[in-house]
mmCIF file of C-alpha atoms in Angstrom:
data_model
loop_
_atom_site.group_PDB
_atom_site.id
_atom_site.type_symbol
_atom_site.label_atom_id
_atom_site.label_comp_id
_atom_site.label_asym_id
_atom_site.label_seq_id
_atom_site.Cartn_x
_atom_site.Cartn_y
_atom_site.Cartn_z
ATOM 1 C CA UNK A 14 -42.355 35.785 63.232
ATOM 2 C CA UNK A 15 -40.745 35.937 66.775
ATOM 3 C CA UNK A 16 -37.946 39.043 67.049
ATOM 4 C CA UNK A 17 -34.830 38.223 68.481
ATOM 5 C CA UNK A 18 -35.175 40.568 70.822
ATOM 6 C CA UNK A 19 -38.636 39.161 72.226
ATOM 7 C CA UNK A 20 -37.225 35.816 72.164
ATOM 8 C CA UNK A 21 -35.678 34.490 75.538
ATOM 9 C CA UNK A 22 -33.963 30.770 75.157
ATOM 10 C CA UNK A 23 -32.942 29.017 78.491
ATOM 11 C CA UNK A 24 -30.371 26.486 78.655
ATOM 12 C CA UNK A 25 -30.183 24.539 81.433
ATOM 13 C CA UNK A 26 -31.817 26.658 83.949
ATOM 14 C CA UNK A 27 -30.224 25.728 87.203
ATOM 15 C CA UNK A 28 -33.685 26.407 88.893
ATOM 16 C CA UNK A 29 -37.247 26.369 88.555
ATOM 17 C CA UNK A 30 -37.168 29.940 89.527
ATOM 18 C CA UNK A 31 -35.278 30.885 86.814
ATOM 19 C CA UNK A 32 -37.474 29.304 84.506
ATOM 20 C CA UNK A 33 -40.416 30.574 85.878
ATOM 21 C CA UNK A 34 -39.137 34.129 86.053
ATOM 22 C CA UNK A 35 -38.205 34.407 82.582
ATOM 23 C CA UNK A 36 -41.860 32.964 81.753
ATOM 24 C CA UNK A 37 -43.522 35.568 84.142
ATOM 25 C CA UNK A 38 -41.429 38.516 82.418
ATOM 26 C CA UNK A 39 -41.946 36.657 78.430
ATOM 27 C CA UNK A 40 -45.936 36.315 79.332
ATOM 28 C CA UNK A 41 -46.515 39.938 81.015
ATOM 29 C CA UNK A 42 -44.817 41.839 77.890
ATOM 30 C CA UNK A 43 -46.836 39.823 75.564
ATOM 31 C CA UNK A 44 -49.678 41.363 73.720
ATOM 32 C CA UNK A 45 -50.462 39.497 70.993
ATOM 33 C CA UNK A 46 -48.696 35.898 70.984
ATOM 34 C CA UNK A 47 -47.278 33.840 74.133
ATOM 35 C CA UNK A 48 -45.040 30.931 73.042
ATOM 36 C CA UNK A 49 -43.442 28.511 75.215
ATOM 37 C CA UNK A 50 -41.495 25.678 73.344
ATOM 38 C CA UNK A 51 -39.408 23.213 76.136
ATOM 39 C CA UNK A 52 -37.296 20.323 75.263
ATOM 40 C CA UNK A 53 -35.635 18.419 77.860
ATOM 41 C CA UNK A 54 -36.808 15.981 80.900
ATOM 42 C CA UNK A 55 -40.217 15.644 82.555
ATOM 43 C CA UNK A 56 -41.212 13.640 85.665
ATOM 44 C CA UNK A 57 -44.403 12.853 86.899
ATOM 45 C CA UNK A 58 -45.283 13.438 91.089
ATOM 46 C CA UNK A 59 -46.566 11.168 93.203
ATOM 47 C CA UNK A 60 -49.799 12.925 92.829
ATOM 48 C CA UNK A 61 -49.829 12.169 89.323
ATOM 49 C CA UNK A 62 -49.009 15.881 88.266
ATOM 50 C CA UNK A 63 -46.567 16.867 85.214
ATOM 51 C CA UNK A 64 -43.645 18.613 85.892
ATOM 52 C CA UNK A 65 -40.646 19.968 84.069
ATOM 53 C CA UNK A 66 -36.494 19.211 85.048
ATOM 54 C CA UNK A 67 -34.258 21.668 85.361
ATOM 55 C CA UNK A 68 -30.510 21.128 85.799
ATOM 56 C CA UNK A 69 -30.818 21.037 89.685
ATOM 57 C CA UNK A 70 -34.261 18.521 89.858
ATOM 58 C CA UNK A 71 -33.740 15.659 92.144
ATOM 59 C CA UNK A 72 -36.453 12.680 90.887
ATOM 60 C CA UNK A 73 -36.918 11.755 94.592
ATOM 61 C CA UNK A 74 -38.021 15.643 95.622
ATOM 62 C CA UNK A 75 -40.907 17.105 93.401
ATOM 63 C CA UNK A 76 -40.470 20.085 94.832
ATOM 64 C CA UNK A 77 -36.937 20.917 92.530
ATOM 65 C CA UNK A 78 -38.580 20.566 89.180
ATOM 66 C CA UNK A 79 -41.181 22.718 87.696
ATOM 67 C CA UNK A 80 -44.412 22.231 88.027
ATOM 68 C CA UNK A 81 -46.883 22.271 85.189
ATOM 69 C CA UNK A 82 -49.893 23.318 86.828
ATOM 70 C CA UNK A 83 -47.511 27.022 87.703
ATOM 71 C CA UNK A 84 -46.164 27.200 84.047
ATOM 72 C CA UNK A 85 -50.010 27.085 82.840
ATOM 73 C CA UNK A 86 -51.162 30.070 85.568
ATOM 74 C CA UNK A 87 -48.302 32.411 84.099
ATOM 75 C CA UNK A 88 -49.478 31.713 80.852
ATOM 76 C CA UNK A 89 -53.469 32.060 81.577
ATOM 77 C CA UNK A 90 -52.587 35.539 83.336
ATOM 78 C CA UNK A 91 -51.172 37.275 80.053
ATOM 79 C CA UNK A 92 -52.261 39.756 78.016
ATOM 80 C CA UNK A 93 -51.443 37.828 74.965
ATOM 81 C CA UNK A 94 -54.628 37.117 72.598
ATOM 82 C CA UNK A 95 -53.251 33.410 72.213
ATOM 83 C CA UNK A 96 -50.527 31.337 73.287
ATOM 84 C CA UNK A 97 -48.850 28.289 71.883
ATOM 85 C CA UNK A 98 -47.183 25.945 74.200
ATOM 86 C CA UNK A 99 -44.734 23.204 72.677
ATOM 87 C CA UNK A 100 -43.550 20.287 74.955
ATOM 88 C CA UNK A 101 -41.202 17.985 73.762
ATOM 89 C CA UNK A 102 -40.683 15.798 77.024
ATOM 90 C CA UNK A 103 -41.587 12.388 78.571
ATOM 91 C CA UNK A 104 -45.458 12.447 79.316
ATOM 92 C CA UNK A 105 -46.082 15.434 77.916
ATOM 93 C CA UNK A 106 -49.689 15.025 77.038
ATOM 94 C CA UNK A 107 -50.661 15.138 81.077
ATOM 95 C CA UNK A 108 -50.384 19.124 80.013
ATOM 96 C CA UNK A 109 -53.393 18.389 77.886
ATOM 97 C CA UNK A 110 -55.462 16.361 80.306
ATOM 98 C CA UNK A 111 -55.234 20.109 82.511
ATOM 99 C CA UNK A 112 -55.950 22.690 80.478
ATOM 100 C CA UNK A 113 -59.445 22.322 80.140
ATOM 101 C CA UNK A 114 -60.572 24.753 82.974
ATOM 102 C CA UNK A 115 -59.145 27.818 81.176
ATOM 103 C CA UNK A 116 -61.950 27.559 78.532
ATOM 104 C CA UNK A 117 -64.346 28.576 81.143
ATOM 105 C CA UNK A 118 -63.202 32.153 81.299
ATOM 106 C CA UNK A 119 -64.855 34.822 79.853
ATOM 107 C CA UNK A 120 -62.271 36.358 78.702
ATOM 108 C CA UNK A 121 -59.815 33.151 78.037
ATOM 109 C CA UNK A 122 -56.977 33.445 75.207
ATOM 110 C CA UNK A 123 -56.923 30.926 72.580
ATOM 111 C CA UNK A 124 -54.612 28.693 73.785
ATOM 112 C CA UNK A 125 -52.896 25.769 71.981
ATOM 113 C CA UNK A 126 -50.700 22.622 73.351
ATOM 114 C CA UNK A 127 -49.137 20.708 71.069
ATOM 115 C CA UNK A 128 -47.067 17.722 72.978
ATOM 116 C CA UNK A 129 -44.676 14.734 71.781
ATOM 117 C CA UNK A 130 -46.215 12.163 73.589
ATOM 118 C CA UNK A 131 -49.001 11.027 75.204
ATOM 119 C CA UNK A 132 -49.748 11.007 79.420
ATOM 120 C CA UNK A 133 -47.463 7.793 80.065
ATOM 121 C CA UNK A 134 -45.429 7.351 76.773
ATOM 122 C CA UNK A 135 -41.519 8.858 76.539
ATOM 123 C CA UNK A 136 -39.746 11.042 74.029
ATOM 124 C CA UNK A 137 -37.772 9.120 72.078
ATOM 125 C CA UNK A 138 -33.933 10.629 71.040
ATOM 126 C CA UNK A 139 -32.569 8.581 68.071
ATOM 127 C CA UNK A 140 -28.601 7.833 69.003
ATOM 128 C CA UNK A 141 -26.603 10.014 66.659
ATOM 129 C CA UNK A 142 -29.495 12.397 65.639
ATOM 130 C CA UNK A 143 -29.048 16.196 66.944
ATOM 131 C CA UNK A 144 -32.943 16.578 68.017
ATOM 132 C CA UNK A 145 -35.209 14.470 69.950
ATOM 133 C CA UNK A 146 -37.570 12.378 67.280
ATOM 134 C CA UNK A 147 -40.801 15.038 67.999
ATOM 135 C CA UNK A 148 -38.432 18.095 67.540
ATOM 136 C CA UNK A 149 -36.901 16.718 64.357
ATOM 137 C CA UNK A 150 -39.842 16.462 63.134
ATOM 138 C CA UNK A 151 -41.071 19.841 63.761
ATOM 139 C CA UNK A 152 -37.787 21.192 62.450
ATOM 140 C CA UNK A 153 -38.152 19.503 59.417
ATOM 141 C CA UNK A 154 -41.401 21.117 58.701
ATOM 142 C CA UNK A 155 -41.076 24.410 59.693
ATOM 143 C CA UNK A 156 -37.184 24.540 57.246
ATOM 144 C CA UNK A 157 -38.724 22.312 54.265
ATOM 145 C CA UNK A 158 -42.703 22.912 54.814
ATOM 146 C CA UNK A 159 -45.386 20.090 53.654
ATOM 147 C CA UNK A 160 -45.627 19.169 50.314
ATOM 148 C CA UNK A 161 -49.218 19.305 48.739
ATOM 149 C CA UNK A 162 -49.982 21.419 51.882
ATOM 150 C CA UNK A 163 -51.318 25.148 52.578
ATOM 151 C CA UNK A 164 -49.578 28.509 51.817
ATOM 152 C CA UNK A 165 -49.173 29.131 55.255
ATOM 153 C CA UNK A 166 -48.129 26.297 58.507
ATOM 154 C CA UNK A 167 -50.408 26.612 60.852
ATOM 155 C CA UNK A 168 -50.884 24.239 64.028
ATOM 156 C CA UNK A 169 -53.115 21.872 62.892
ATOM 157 C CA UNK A 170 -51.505 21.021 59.643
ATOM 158 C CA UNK A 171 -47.959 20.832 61.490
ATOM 159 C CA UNK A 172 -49.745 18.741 63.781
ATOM 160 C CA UNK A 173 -51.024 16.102 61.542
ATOM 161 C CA UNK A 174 -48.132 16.215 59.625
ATOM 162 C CA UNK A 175 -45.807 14.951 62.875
ATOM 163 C CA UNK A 176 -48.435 12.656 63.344
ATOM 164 C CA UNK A 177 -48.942 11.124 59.741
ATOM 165 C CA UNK A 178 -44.722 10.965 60.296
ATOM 166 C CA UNK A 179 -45.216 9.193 63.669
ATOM 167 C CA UNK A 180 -47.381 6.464 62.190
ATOM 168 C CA UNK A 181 -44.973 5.537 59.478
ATOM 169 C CA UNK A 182 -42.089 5.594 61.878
ATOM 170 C CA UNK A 183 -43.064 4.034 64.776
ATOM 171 C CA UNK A 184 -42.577 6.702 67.366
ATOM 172 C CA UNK A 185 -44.746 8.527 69.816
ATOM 173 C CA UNK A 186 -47.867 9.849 69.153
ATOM 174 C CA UNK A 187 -47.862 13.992 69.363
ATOM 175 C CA UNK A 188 -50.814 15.106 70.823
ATOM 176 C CA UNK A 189 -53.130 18.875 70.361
ATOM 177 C CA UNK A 190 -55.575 20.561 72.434
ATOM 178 C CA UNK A 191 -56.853 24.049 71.797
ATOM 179 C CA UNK A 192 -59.173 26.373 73.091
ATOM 180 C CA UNK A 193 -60.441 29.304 71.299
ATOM 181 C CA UNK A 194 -61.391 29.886 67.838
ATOM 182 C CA UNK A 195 -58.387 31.907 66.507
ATOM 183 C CA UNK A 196 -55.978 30.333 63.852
ATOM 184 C CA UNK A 197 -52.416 30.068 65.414
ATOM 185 C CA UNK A 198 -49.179 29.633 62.198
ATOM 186 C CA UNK A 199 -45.618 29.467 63.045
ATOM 187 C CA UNK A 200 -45.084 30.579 59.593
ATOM 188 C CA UNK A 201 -45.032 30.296 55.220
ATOM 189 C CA UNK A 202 -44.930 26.582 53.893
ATOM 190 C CA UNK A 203 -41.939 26.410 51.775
ATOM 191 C CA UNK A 204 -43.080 23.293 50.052
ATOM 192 C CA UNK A 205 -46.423 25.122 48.593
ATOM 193 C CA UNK A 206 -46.186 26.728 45.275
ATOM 194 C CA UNK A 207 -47.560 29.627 46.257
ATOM 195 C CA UNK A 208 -45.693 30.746 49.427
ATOM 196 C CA UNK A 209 -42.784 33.509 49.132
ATOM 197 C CA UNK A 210 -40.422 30.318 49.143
ATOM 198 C CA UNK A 211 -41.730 28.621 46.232
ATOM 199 C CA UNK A 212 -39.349 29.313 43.855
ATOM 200 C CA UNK A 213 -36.215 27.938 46.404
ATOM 201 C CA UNK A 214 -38.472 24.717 47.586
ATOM 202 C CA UNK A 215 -39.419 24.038 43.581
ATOM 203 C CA UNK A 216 -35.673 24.075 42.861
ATOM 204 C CA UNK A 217 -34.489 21.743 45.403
#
């Protein structure tokens, strides 16, 4: 779905500028989707306000992570029709509790945020496991699909599927918001009879 060469993946950026540059470039080349997926650290501000660590964030100066309330501006100002915005990260749903104001605009993108957690809950990272608990998850889905699901993944079925998963596990609650009215999927469910993967997912 996303070409290798639109793809940009940051690995420990040693700035917020960095990460904020590569967003501004992603976000104005975009015409049809936007999608930001982060997995690492968050801390919350004194002010109550999420933002994201990079490798050079002190926890005692705000000012050297990156702030949410930027990353969402980038986003709202591109041309893409929709954007997607993944956060796996400690108090990750704050991201939710801000997004309502884009809805307003007349012109506003459909925009979806799917989090791992709630406002004040953490990501959990299972000792020994490769991916955080959320991200495994996802993973999971997106390689091996949803059995007795739809032909084709989109956000809300991934989303209840992490969350059905969360309930039986034990682990923090993923949260969605969405604005807009068009259908966002990340790609074919390779659990469904139906989907161009059938045949490989029947024969497991």
């Amino acid at each position: 779905m996303f070409r290798p060469e639109l793809t940009t993946v940051l690995t420990n950026p040693g700035s917020s500028v960095a990460l904020f540059e590569a967003l501004d470039h992603a976000s104005k080349k975009a015409k049809d989707t936007l999608l930001l997926y982060f997995a690492g650290h968050a801390l919350v501000t004194r002010r109550g306000e999420l933002t994201l660590a990079i490798a050079g964030t002190r926890p005692e100066a705000d000012y050297t992570a990156a702030s949410y309330d930027s990353i969402r501006s980038l986003i709202a100002d591109s041309p893409a029709r929709r954007s997607l915005v993944i956060l796996d990260c400690c108090y990750s749903g704050r991201s939710v509790n801000v997004m309502g104001t884009l809805s307003g605009l007349a012109d506003a993108p459909s925009t979806y945020i799917l989090t791992s957690t709630g406002s004040a809950q953490v990501s959990l990272a299972p000792a020994g496991s490769m991916y955080t608990s959320f991200s495994g998850a996802l993973i999971d889905i997106l390689r091996n699909g949803i059995s007795g699901g739809p032909k084709v993944l989109e956000i809300d079925s991934i989303y209840q599927a992490i969350y059905e998963r969360s309930m039986r596990e034990g682990i923090p609650r993923p949260q969605l918001r969405k604005t807009g009215d068009q259908r966002f999927a990340l790609g074919w469910n390779r659990a469904a009879p139906q989907s161009p993967f059938g045949a490989v997912a029947r024969a497991k």
